[in-house]
Amino acid sequence: MEFAAFAERVERLEAEPADLETTAIVADLLVAAGDDLETATRFLLGRTYPAHDDRTLDVGPASCREAIARAAGPNVTADDVEARLAERGEIGAVAADFDFGGQRGLSAFGDGSDPLSIAEVDDTLRELAAAAGEGSESRKVDALFGLFNRCDPAEARTLARLVLGEMRIGVGEGTVRDAVAEAFLAAVDDESDGSEEAAVDDESDGSEEAAVDDESDGSEEAAVDDESDENGDANRASDGAYAAVERALQVTNDYGRVARLAREEGMEGLDAERIRIGRPVQAMLAQAGSAADAVESFGEVAVEAKFDGARVQVHYAPGPDGFGPRLYSRNMDDVTDALPEIVEFVADRVDVPVVLDGEIVAVDDDGSPLPFQEVLRRFRRKHDVDRMREAVTCRIHAFDCLLAGGDSDGGGEDGDGAPDDLLREPLRARHDRLVDVLPEAAADLRVVDDVEAVERIESAALEEGHEGVMLKDPTSAYTPGDRGRDWLKRKPDVETLDAVVVGAEWGEGRRAELFGTFLLAVRDGDGYEPIGKVATGLTDEELADLTERLEPHVVAESGTELRIRPEVVLEVGYEEIQTSPTYGSGYALRFPRFVGVREDKSAEDVDALERVARLAENGAGPADDASLDSR
Ligand code: AMP
């Protein structure tokens, strides 16, 4: 696919306000992508690599500006580009402003007159991602310059955004998921057995080619319009098709691969995808909930301590041709090298292939848990690992088992020689496998059916220094990336803070007209000191309301950031208060969340730094009744 054709659709997506149309345009793009389907799918999400792969382009905004300046000609400097960025607020718009191509002949790509293909862009981005060592920064700028030099304005806009990983076209993962189902599985009726085969075969024996050709000579417009005019729902796939795409995405974390599988192998191919050692899946997440919620919804409740540490997924296949152990963070970054004692612990004890889910905690000499901040001193460390290993001891609490071999040959219990993918097994069964493979680190799981029993376990967990308890449905499957109701987290309530807004950042994509992030401050003497930024917990309506309230108080604007006179007071929740050099207050809220606007309060009434210090000191402890009543 030519990069210009991709960029043209990206522009159309950006201009398209309705979600239904967006999905139709994305579906159309996926069909038109032909051999470049995987790349086009990833590009749409601003990615060169799948989400499970932690390689990055590692191109900073300065290098991107430099490459744009060079492609724009001898009269344009990187400073000019930066100045333009301050005006336009967004690198894509800046890149589209310049007239590129004047530097032909200087480009690394011959005379640069060939149209750029999406595959070429992908190859170049991958090459520059791999560039390392001395001079790599300037090689990256060279390579980018070569690309920009061949771009028309629409291509340049798309390329600049892609390089910096922010497409700003309102196409999220959900849209791509739906579009994959609608592009390649819409004809599949999951009720009528056998018809998938036919539908899929139809598509994969060459007819895409035809479709692509048809479309690329100008008829895309018509194709998209047709669909949307007649009926926005005309291309809806069956619920089973959406679910199959969703599940395959959960297991692979690779939108490109899933799009290709859907096109070439249909539902069956998607369904056959399995969790694999070395390819981390997203962590299953929890919602807040109470013991009563859990008993009411699950009947029997599996209760475990909520360990206060950092999430980790362990992938290990023992043996000479094995793999790992390697450890991945909640964002699927490889953090193995920072935690050698966990690697040794697993390698010494596990003798079958496994994927385990757990929490790394820092412990004192008696093995009691230390606060979360201690683990952070270890978790992503690249230097001084050995010294820090001496200073902060870490251990792993494993609480789930996503894949396991069980026989002496490493195969699973079904005797097929391959380790078992346990994602769809119930929690109880997964926990049994966990106890089989790594009893020394398996979290205690107690199944109870009344609120008092949950509360007793919670008290004991708090007593032992844990953060609270997790309440899980013992019959539930492991759904990667899902923050559903199968896992509930129960922590002692924390007191909220009242803080004043002293800054904001414009939102992105669809929210570009609204403030999206708010810098909060507490009182310190006669002034205010920032303690964190809140961006979660806000609906579009609330954002619009806050934007309207705050706009009259803006005192300065630079790029996307605004300085705001302290007037508007917000109540915020948070999970913890940490000491932090990031903010002037010396503290930072961990996971701050918007609770409400305190109309009744003015800036002078916000909480004082002393209270923040006291809460931090007490581990932002349980709320007393008075503070709850004061809401
Ligand atoms: P939170 O970070 O407050 O959203 O709580 C969810 C996190 O608690 C998970 O992502 C895990 O990192 C962590 N956690 C600690 N203990 C457990 C456990 N027993 N089961 C699942 N998650 C746990």
Coordinates of C-alpha atoms in Angstrom, one line a residue, residues 7-565:
A7 CA -2.2 9.0 5.0
E8 CA -5.3 10.0 3.0
R9 CA -7.4 7.7 5.0
V10 CA -5.9 8.9 8.2
E11 CA -6.9 12.4 7.2
R12 CA -10.4 11.2 6.6
L13 CA -10.5 9.6 10.0
E14 CA -9.4 12.7 11.6
A15 CA -12.1 14.7 10.0
E16 CA -14.8 12.1 10.9
P17 CA -16.7 12.8 14.1
A18 CA -19.0 9.8 14.2
D19 CA -17.8 6.5 15.7
L20 CA -19.7 4.4 13.3
E21 CA -18.2 6.0 10.3
T22 CA -14.8 5.8 11.9
T23 CA -15.1 2.0 12.2
A24 CA -16.3 1.8 8.6
I25 CA -13.3 3.8 7.3
V26 CA -10.9 1.7 9.4
A27 CA -12.4 -1.5 8.1
D28 CA -12.1 -0.1 4.5
L29 CA -8.5 0.7 5.1
L30 CA -7.8 -2.8 6.5
V31 CA -9.3 -4.4 3.4
A32 CA -7.3 -2.1 1.1
A33 CA -4.0 -2.7 2.9
G34 CA -3.3 -6.0 1.1
D35 CA 0.1 -7.4 1.9
D36 CA 0.7 -4.5 4.3
L37 CA -2.2 -5.3 6.6
E38 CA -0.2 -6.0 9.7
T39 CA 1.8 -2.8 9.3
A40 CA -1.2 -0.7 8.5
T41 CA -3.1 -2.0 11.5
R42 CA -0.2 -1.2 13.9
F43 CA 0.4 2.2 12.3
L44 CA -3.2 3.2 12.9
L45 CA -2.6 2.8 16.5
G46 CA 0.7 4.7 16.3
R47 CA 2.8 1.6 16.7
T48 CA 5.7 0.1 14.8
Y49 CA 5.9 -3.0 17.1
P50 CA 3.1 -5.0 18.7
A51 CA 2.2 -4.1 22.2
H52 CA 3.9 -7.2 23.7
D53 CA 7.2 -6.1 22.1
D54 CA 9.0 -3.5 24.2
R55 CA 11.2 -2.2 21.4
T56 CA 10.6 1.5 20.8
L57 CA 11.7 3.9 18.0
D58 CA 13.4 6.0 20.7
V59 CA 13.2 9.1 18.6
G60 CA 12.8 12.2 20.7
P61 CA 10.8 15.3 19.6
A62 CA 14.0 17.2 19.1
S63 CA 15.3 14.7 16.5
C64 CA 11.9 14.7 14.8
R65 CA 12.0 18.5 14.6
E66 CA 15.6 18.4 13.3
A67 CA 14.6 16.0 10.5
I68 CA 11.6 18.1 9.5
A69 CA 13.8 21.2 9.4
R70 CA 16.3 19.5 7.2
A71 CA 13.7 18.3 4.8
A72 CA 12.1 21.7 4.7
G73 CA 15.2 23.2 3.2
P74 CA 18.3 25.3 4.0
N75 CA 16.3 28.3 5.2
V76 CA 14.5 26.3 8.0
T77 CA 16.2 25.5 11.3
A78 CA 15.1 23.2 14.1
D79 CA 14.4 26.4 16.1
D80 CA 12.0 27.5 13.4
V81 CA 10.2 24.2 13.6
E82 CA 10.0 24.5 17.4
A83 CA 8.6 28.0 17.1
R84 CA 6.0 26.8 14.7
L85 CA 5.2 24.0 17.1
A86 CA 4.5 26.5 19.9
E87 CA 2.0 28.2 17.5
R88 CA 0.4 25.1 16.1
G89 CA 0.5 23.0 19.2
E90 CA 1.0 19.7 17.4
I91 CA 3.9 18.2 15.4
G92 CA 1.7 16.7 12.6
A93 CA 0.3 20.1 11.8
V94 CA 3.8 21.6 11.7
A95 CA 5.1 18.9 9.4
A96 CA 2.2 19.4 7.1
D97 CA 3.0 23.2 6.9
F98 CA 6.3 22.7 5.1
D99 CA 6.9 22.0 1.5
F100 CA 9.2 19.0 1.4
G101 CA 11.0 17.3 -1.4
G102 CA 13.2 20.3 -2.3
Q103 CA 16.1 18.3 -0.8
R104 CA 16.0 15.6 -3.4
G105 CA 19.3 14.2 -4.4
L106 CA 20.5 14.7 -0.8
S107 CA 18.2 12.0 0.3
A108 CA 19.5 8.5 1.2
F109 CA 16.8 7.2 -1.1
G110 CA 18.0 7.9 -4.6
D111 CA 16.3 10.9 -6.1
G112 CA 13.3 10.4 -3.9
S113 CA 10.8 10.6 -6.7
D114 CA 9.2 7.1 -6.1
P115 CA 6.1 7.2 -4.0
L116 CA 6.7 6.1 -0.5
S117 CA 5.2 2.8 0.5
I118 CA 4.0 1.8 3.9
A119 CA 6.4 -1.1 3.9
E120 CA 9.3 1.2 3.2
V121 CA 8.3 3.5 6.1
D122 CA 8.0 0.4 8.3
D123 CA 11.4 -0.9 7.3
T124 CA 13.0 2.5 7.9
L125 CA 11.4 2.9 11.3
R126 CA 12.5 -0.5 12.3
E127 CA 16.1 0.2 11.2
L128 CA 16.2 3.4 13.2
A129 CA 14.7 1.6 16.2
A130 CA 17.6 -0.8 16.0
A131 CA 20.3 2.0 15.7
A132 CA 22.4 2.1 18.9
G133 CA 25.7 3.4 20.1
E134 CA 27.7 6.3 19.0
G135 CA 26.2 8.4 16.3
S136 CA 22.9 6.6 16.4
E137 CA 21.0 9.8 17.1
S138 CA 22.3 11.4 14.0
R139 CA 21.7 8.3 11.9
K140 CA 18.1 8.3 13.1
V141 CA 17.7 12.0 12.0
D142 CA 19.2 11.1 8.6
A143 CA 16.8 8.2 8.1
L144 CA 13.8 10.4 9.1
F145 CA 15.0 13.2 6.9
G146 CA 15.0 10.7 4.0
L147 CA 11.4 9.8 4.7
F148 CA 10.1 13.4 5.3
N149 CA 11.9 14.5 2.1
R150 CA 9.6 12.2 0.1
C151 CA 6.3 13.2 1.9
D152 CA 3.5 15.4 0.7
P153 CA 1.7 17.3 3.5
A154 CA -0.7 14.6 4.4
E155 CA 2.1 12.0 4.5
A156 CA 4.3 14.3 6.5
R157 CA 1.5 14.9 9.1
T158 CA 0.9 11.1 9.5
L159 CA 4.6 10.3 9.6
A160 CA 5.5 12.9 12.2
R161 CA 2.7 11.7 14.5
L162 CA 3.6 8.0 13.9
V163 CA 7.2 8.7 14.8
L164 CA 6.2 10.3 18.1
G165 CA 3.6 7.6 18.7
E166 CA 0.5 9.9 18.8
M167 CA -1.8 9.6 15.9
R168 CA -4.6 11.8 17.3
I169 CA -7.2 10.4 15.0
G170 CA -9.7 9.2 17.5
V171 CA -9.0 5.5 16.5
G172 CA -8.6 3.5 19.7
E173 CA -8.0 -0.2 20.2
G174 CA -11.7 -0.8 20.4
T175 CA -12.3 0.8 17.0
V176 CA -9.6 -1.4 15.4
R177 CA -11.0 -4.5 17.1
D178 CA -14.5 -3.8 15.7
A179 CA -13.1 -2.9 12.3
V180 CA -11.2 -6.2 12.1
A181 CA -14.4 -8.1 12.8
E182 CA -16.4 -6.0 10.3
A183 CA -13.7 -6.1 7.6
F184 CA -13.0 -9.8 7.6
L185 CA -15.7 -11.6 9.6
A186 CA -18.9 -9.7 8.8
A187 CA -20.1 -12.5 6.6
V188 CA -19.5 -15.1 9.3
D189 CA -22.6 -16.1 11.1
D190 CA -21.6 -17.8 14.3
E191 CA -24.9 -19.6 14.6
S192 CA -24.7 -21.5 11.3
D193 CA -21.9 -24.0 11.6
G194 CA -19.7 -24.3 8.7
S195 CA -20.5 -21.1 7.0
E196 CA -17.4 -19.4 8.4
E197 CA -15.2 -21.7 6.5
A198 CA -16.8 -20.8 3.2
A199 CA -16.9 -17.1 3.9
V200 CA -13.3 -17.0 5.0
D201 CA -12.1 -19.1 2.1
D202 CA -13.9 -16.8 -0.3
E203 CA -11.9 -14.0 1.0
S204 CA -8.5 -15.6 1.2
D205 CA -8.4 -17.1 -2.3
G206 CA -7.4 -14.0 -4.0
S207 CA -10.5 -11.9 -3.8
E208 CA -8.8 -9.4 -1.5
E209 CA -6.5 -8.6 -4.3
A210 CA -9.3 -7.8 -6.5
A211 CA -11.0 -5.8 -3.8
V212 CA -7.8 -3.8 -3.2
D213 CA -7.3 -3.1 -6.9
D214 CA -10.9 -2.0 -7.2
E215 CA -10.6 0.3 -4.4
S216 CA -7.3 1.8 -5.2
D217 CA -8.5 3.3 -8.4
G218 CA -10.6 5.8 -6.7
S219 CA -13.7 3.9 -5.7
E220 CA -12.9 3.9 -1.9
E221 CA -15.0 7.0 -1.4
A222 CA -18.0 5.3 -3.0
A223 CA -17.4 2.1 -1.0
V224 CA -17.3 3.9 2.3
D225 CA -20.3 6.1 1.5
D226 CA -22.3 3.2 0.3
E227 CA -21.9 1.4 3.6
S228 CA -22.7 4.3 5.7
D229 CA -25.6 5.7 3.6
E230 CA -27.6 2.6 3.5
N231 CA -27.3 1.6 7.1
G232 CA -24.5 2.2 9.6
D233 CA -25.0 -1.3 10.9
A234 CA -24.9 -3.0 7.5
N235 CA -21.4 -4.3 8.1
R236 CA -21.9 -5.4 11.7
A237 CA -20.3 -8.7 12.5
S238 CA -21.9 -11.2 14.8
D239 CA -21.2 -11.0 18.5
G240 CA -19.2 -14.2 18.2
A241 CA -16.9 -12.5 15.7
Y242 CA -16.2 -9.5 17.9
A243 CA -15.6 -11.8 20.8
A244 CA -13.2 -14.0 18.8
V245 CA -11.2 -10.9 17.8
E246 CA -11.2 -9.6 21.3
R247 CA -9.9 -12.8 22.7
A248 CA -7.2 -13.2 20.1
L249 CA -6.1 -9.7 20.9
Q250 CA -5.9 -10.5 24.6
V251 CA -3.8 -13.5 24.0
T252 CA -1.5 -12.0 21.4
N253 CA -1.4 -8.3 22.0
D254 CA -0.7 -7.9 18.4
Y255 CA -3.4 -6.0 16.4
G256 CA -1.5 -6.6 13.1
R257 CA -1.3 -10.4 13.6
V258 CA -4.9 -10.6 14.6
A259 CA -6.1 -8.7 11.6
R260 CA -4.1 -11.0 9.4
L261 CA -5.4 -14.1 11.1
A262 CA -9.0 -12.8 10.8
R263 CA -8.5 -12.3 7.1
E264 CA -6.7 -15.5 6.3
E265 CA -8.0 -18.0 8.8
G266 CA -11.2 -16.5 10.1
M267 CA -12.7 -17.4 13.5
E268 CA -11.0 -20.7 13.6
G269 CA -7.6 -19.1 13.3
L270 CA -8.4 -16.6 15.9
D271 CA -9.7 -19.2 18.2
A272 CA -6.5 -21.3 17.8
E273 CA -4.3 -18.6 19.2
R274 CA -2.7 -19.5 22.5
I275 CA -0.7 -17.8 25.2
R276 CA 3.0 -18.3 24.4
I277 CA 6.1 -18.2 26.5
G278 CA 8.0 -15.1 25.6
R279 CA 4.9 -13.1 24.5
P280 CA 3.5 -11.4 27.6
V281 CA -0.2 -10.8 27.8
Q282 CA -1.8 -7.8 29.5
A283 CA -2.4 -8.2 33.2
M284 CA -6.0 -8.9 34.3
L285 CA -7.2 -6.0 36.4
A286 CA -9.5 -5.4 39.3
Q287 CA -12.3 -3.0 40.2
A288 CA -12.8 -1.7 43.7
G289 CA -15.4 -3.6 45.6
S290 CA -16.6 -4.6 49.1
A291 CA -16.9 -8.0 50.8
A292 CA -20.6 -7.7 50.5
D293 CA -20.4 -7.1 46.7
A294 CA -18.2 -10.1 46.3
V295 CA -20.4 -12.5 48.3
E296 CA -23.5 -11.3 46.5
S297 CA -22.1 -11.6 43.1
F298 CA -19.9 -14.7 43.4
G299 CA -21.5 -16.7 46.2
E300 CA -18.2 -18.4 47.0
V301 CA -15.3 -15.9 47.1
A302 CA -11.6 -16.6 46.6
V303 CA -9.8 -14.3 49.0
E304 CA -6.0 -13.5 48.8
A305 CA -3.8 -10.8 50.3
K306 CA -3.4 -7.7 48.2
F307 CA 0.4 -7.4 48.1
D308 CA 1.7 -3.9 47.9
G309 CA 4.3 -4.1 45.1
A310 CA 4.8 -4.2 41.4
R311 CA 3.0 -6.6 39.0
V312 CA 5.1 -9.0 37.2
Q313 CA 4.5 -11.8 34.6
V314 CA 7.1 -14.6 34.7
H315 CA 7.8 -16.5 31.5
Y316 CA 10.0 -19.6 31.8
A317 CA 10.8 -22.7 29.8
P318 CA 13.5 -24.8 31.5
G319 CA 16.1 -26.7 29.6
P320 CA 18.8 -26.1 27.1
D321 CA 16.5 -24.9 24.4
G322 CA 14.3 -23.2 26.9
F323 CA 13.5 -19.5 27.5
G324 CA 14.1 -17.2 30.5
P325 CA 13.1 -16.9 33.1
R326 CA 12.1 -13.4 31.9
L327 CA 10.0 -11.0 33.9
Y328 CA 7.6 -8.5 32.4
S329 CA 5.9 -5.5 34.0
R330 CA 2.3 -4.7 34.0
N331 CA 2.9 -2.7 30.8
M332 CA 4.7 -5.7 29.3
D333 CA 8.2 -4.1 29.5
D334 CA 11.0 -6.6 30.1
V335 CA 12.3 -5.9 33.6
T336 CA 14.2 -9.1 34.0
D337 CA 17.7 -7.6 34.4
A338 CA 16.6 -5.5 37.4
L339 CA 15.5 -8.5 39.5
P340 CA 18.2 -11.2 39.4
E341 CA 17.1 -12.9 42.6
I342 CA 13.6 -13.5 41.3
V343 CA 15.1 -15.0 38.2
E344 CA 17.3 -17.3 40.3
F345 CA 14.4 -18.2 42.6
V346 CA 12.2 -19.3 39.7
A347 CA 15.0 -21.0 37.8
D348 CA 16.0 -23.0 40.9
R349 CA 12.5 -24.3 41.6
V350 CA 10.4 -24.5 38.5
D351 CA 11.0 -27.5 36.3
V352 CA 8.2 -27.2 33.7
P353 CA 7.3 -24.4 31.2
V354 CA 5.2 -21.8 32.9
V355 CA 3.7 -18.3 32.6
L356 CA 2.9 -17.0 36.1
D357 CA 1.3 -13.8 37.3
G358 CA 2.3 -12.2 40.6
E359 CA 3.5 -9.3 42.6
I360 CA 7.1 -8.3 43.5
V361 CA 7.3 -6.9 47.0
A362 CA 10.2 -5.5 48.9
V363 CA 10.7 -7.1 52.3
D364 CA 12.6 -6.4 55.5
D365 CA 15.0 -8.8 57.2
D366 CA 12.1 -10.6 58.8
G367 CA 10.4 -11.0 55.4
S368 CA 7.7 -8.5 56.3
P369 CA 6.5 -6.3 53.4
L370 CA 8.0 -2.8 53.0
P371 CA 6.1 0.1 51.4
F372 CA 5.6 0.2 47.7
Q373 CA 8.3 2.9 47.2
E374 CA 11.0 0.4 48.2
V375 CA 10.1 -1.9 45.3
L376 CA 10.3 1.0 42.9
R377 CA 14.0 1.5 43.8
R378 CA 14.5 -1.9 42.2
F379 CA 11.9 -2.5 39.6
R380 CA 13.2 -0.7 36.4
R381 CA 16.7 -0.2 37.5
K382 CA 19.3 -0.5 34.7
H383 CA 22.4 0.5 36.7
D384 CA 23.8 -0.5 40.1
V385 CA 21.5 -3.6 40.1
D386 CA 23.9 -5.5 42.4
R387 CA 24.3 -2.7 44.9
M388 CA 20.5 -2.2 45.1
R389 CA 20.0 -5.9 45.4
E390 CA 22.0 -5.7 48.6
A391 CA 20.0 -2.7 49.8
V392 CA 16.5 -3.8 49.0
T393 CA 15.4 -7.4 49.1
C394 CA 12.6 -8.4 46.8
R395 CA 10.5 -11.5 46.7
I396 CA 7.7 -12.7 44.5
H397 CA 4.1 -13.6 45.5
A398 CA 2.6 -15.6 42.6
F399 CA -1.1 -15.6 42.5
D400 CA -2.0 -17.0 39.1
C401 CA -0.8 -19.5 36.5
L402 CA -1.6 -18.8 32.9
L403 CA 0.3 -21.6 31.2
A404 CA 1.9 -24.7 32.6
G405 CA 3.4 -28.0 31.5
G406 CA 2.7 -30.7 34.0
D407 CA 4.3 -33.9 32.8
S408 CA 7.9 -34.9 33.0
D409 CA 8.2 -34.2 29.3
G410 CA 7.1 -30.6 30.0
G411 CA 3.8 -31.2 28.3
G412 CA 0.5 -30.4 29.9
E413 CA -2.0 -32.6 31.6
D414 CA -3.9 -33.4 28.5
G415 CA -0.9 -35.4 27.2
D416 CA -0.6 -33.6 23.9
G417 CA 3.0 -32.7 24.7
A418 CA 2.4 -29.0 24.7
P419 CA 2.0 -26.9 27.9
D420 CA -1.6 -26.1 28.8
D421 CA -3.0 -22.7 28.0
L422 CA -5.0 -22.1 31.2
L423 CA -6.5 -18.8 30.4
R424 CA -10.0 -20.2 30.1
E425 CA -9.7 -22.5 33.1
P426 CA -11.4 -21.4 36.3
L427 CA -9.3 -19.6 38.9
R428 CA -9.5 -22.6 41.3
A429 CA -7.9 -24.9 38.7
R430 CA -5.3 -22.3 37.8
H431 CA -4.4 -21.9 41.4
D432 CA -4.0 -25.6 41.8
R433 CA -1.5 -25.6 39.0
L434 CA 0.3 -22.7 40.5
V435 CA 0.7 -24.6 43.8
D436 CA 2.0 -27.6 41.7
V437 CA 4.7 -25.6 39.9
L438 CA 5.9 -23.1 42.5
P439 CA 4.5 -23.9 46.0
E440 CA 7.1 -21.7 47.7
A441 CA 5.7 -18.5 46.2
A442 CA 2.1 -19.3 45.7
A443 CA -0.2 -16.9 47.4
D444 CA -2.6 -18.3 49.9
L445 CA -6.1 -18.5 48.4
R446 CA -9.0 -19.1 50.8
V447 CA -12.5 -19.8 49.5
V448 CA -15.2 -18.5 51.8
D449 CA -18.9 -17.6 51.4
D450 CA -19.7 -15.0 54.0
V451 CA -18.7 -11.4 54.7
E452 CA -17.4 -12.0 58.2
A453 CA -15.0 -14.6 56.9
V454 CA -13.7 -12.1 54.3
E455 CA -13.3 -9.5 56.9
R456 CA -11.3 -11.8 59.2
I457 CA -8.9 -12.6 56.3
E458 CA -8.7 -8.9 55.5
S459 CA -7.8 -8.0 59.1
A460 CA -5.1 -10.7 59.2
A461 CA -3.7 -9.5 55.8
L462 CA -3.5 -5.9 57.1
E463 CA -1.9 -7.1 60.2
E464 CA 0.8 -8.8 58.2
G465 CA 1.5 -5.5 56.4
H466 CA -0.4 -6.2 53.2
E467 CA -2.4 -3.5 51.4
G468 CA -5.8 -5.2 51.7
V469 CA -7.4 -8.2 50.0
M470 CA -8.3 -9.3 46.5
L471 CA -11.7 -10.9 46.2
K472 CA -12.0 -13.1 43.1
D473 CA -14.7 -15.3 41.5
P474 CA -13.2 -18.8 41.9
T475 CA -15.0 -19.9 38.7
S476 CA -13.7 -17.0 36.5
A477 CA -11.4 -17.3 33.5
Y478 CA -8.3 -15.1 33.2
T479 CA -9.2 -12.2 30.9
P480 CA -6.0 -10.3 30.0
G481 CA -6.3 -6.5 30.1
D482 CA -9.8 -6.7 31.4
R483 CA -10.9 -4.6 34.4
G484 CA -14.0 -6.5 35.0
R485 CA -16.0 -7.6 38.0
D486 CA -14.4 -11.0 38.4
W487 CA -11.6 -9.5 40.5
L488 CA -12.4 -7.0 43.2
K489 CA -9.9 -5.1 45.2
R490 CA -10.7 -4.1 48.7
K491 CA -8.5 -1.6 50.5
P492 CA -9.1 0.5 53.6
D493 CA -10.7 3.7 52.5
V494 CA -8.4 6.7 52.3
E495 CA -9.2 10.3 53.0
T496 CA -9.7 12.5 50.0
L497 CA -7.8 15.8 49.6
D498 CA -9.1 19.2 48.5
A499 CA -6.6 20.8 46.2
V500 CA -6.7 23.8 43.9
V501 CA -6.0 23.7 40.2
V502 CA -2.9 25.7 39.2
G503 CA -2.3 24.3 35.7
A504 CA -3.8 22.3 33.0
E505 CA -3.0 20.6 29.7
W506 CA -5.1 20.5 26.6
G507 CA -6.6 17.1 25.9
E508 CA -5.8 15.0 22.9
G509 CA -7.7 13.6 19.9
R510 CA -11.4 14.1 20.4
R511 CA -10.8 16.0 23.6
A512 CA -8.4 18.5 22.0
E513 CA -10.8 21.3 22.6
L514 CA -11.0 20.6 26.3
F515 CA -8.6 20.7 29.2
G516 CA -7.6 17.1 29.9
T517 CA -5.1 17.1 32.7
F518 CA -5.2 19.3 35.8
L519 CA -2.2 20.2 38.0
L520 CA -3.2 20.3 41.6
A521 CA -1.7 22.2 44.5
V522 CA -2.1 22.4 48.3
R523 CA -1.5 25.4 50.6
D524 CA 2.0 26.1 51.8
G525 CA 2.2 29.3 53.9
D526 CA 0.8 32.1 51.7
G527 CA 1.4 30.2 48.4
Y528 CA 0.5 26.9 46.8
E529 CA 2.7 23.9 45.9
P530 CA 1.8 21.3 43.3
I531 CA 1.3 17.7 44.4
G532 CA 0.2 15.9 41.3
K533 CA -1.9 15.8 38.1
V534 CA -5.3 14.4 37.8
A535 CA -6.6 13.1 34.5
T536 CA -8.7 10.1 35.4
G537 CA -12.2 9.8 36.7
L538 CA -13.5 12.6 34.5
T539 CA -16.4 12.3 32.0
D540 CA -16.5 14.5 28.8
E541 CA -19.2 16.5 30.5
E542 CA -17.0 17.1 33.6
L543 CA -14.1 18.1 31.4
A544 CA -16.2 20.6 29.5
D545 CA -17.5 22.0 32.8
L546 CA -14.0 22.3 34.2
T547 CA -12.7 23.9 31.0
E548 CA -15.4 26.5 31.2
R549 CA -14.7 27.2 34.9
L550 CA -11.0 27.4 34.4
E551 CA -10.6 29.3 31.1
P552 CA -11.2 32.7 32.7
H553 CA -8.3 32.1 35.1
V554 CA -5.6 31.1 32.6
V555 CA -2.6 33.3 33.1
A556 CA -0.1 31.8 30.6
E557 CA -0.1 29.3 27.8
S558 CA 2.9 27.5 26.4
G559 CA 2.5 24.6 23.9
T560 CA -0.2 22.5 25.3
E561 CA 0.3 23.6 28.9
L562 CA -1.5 26.3 30.7
R563 CA -0.8 28.1 34.0
I564 CA -3.9 28.8 36.0
R565 CA -4.7 31.3 38.8

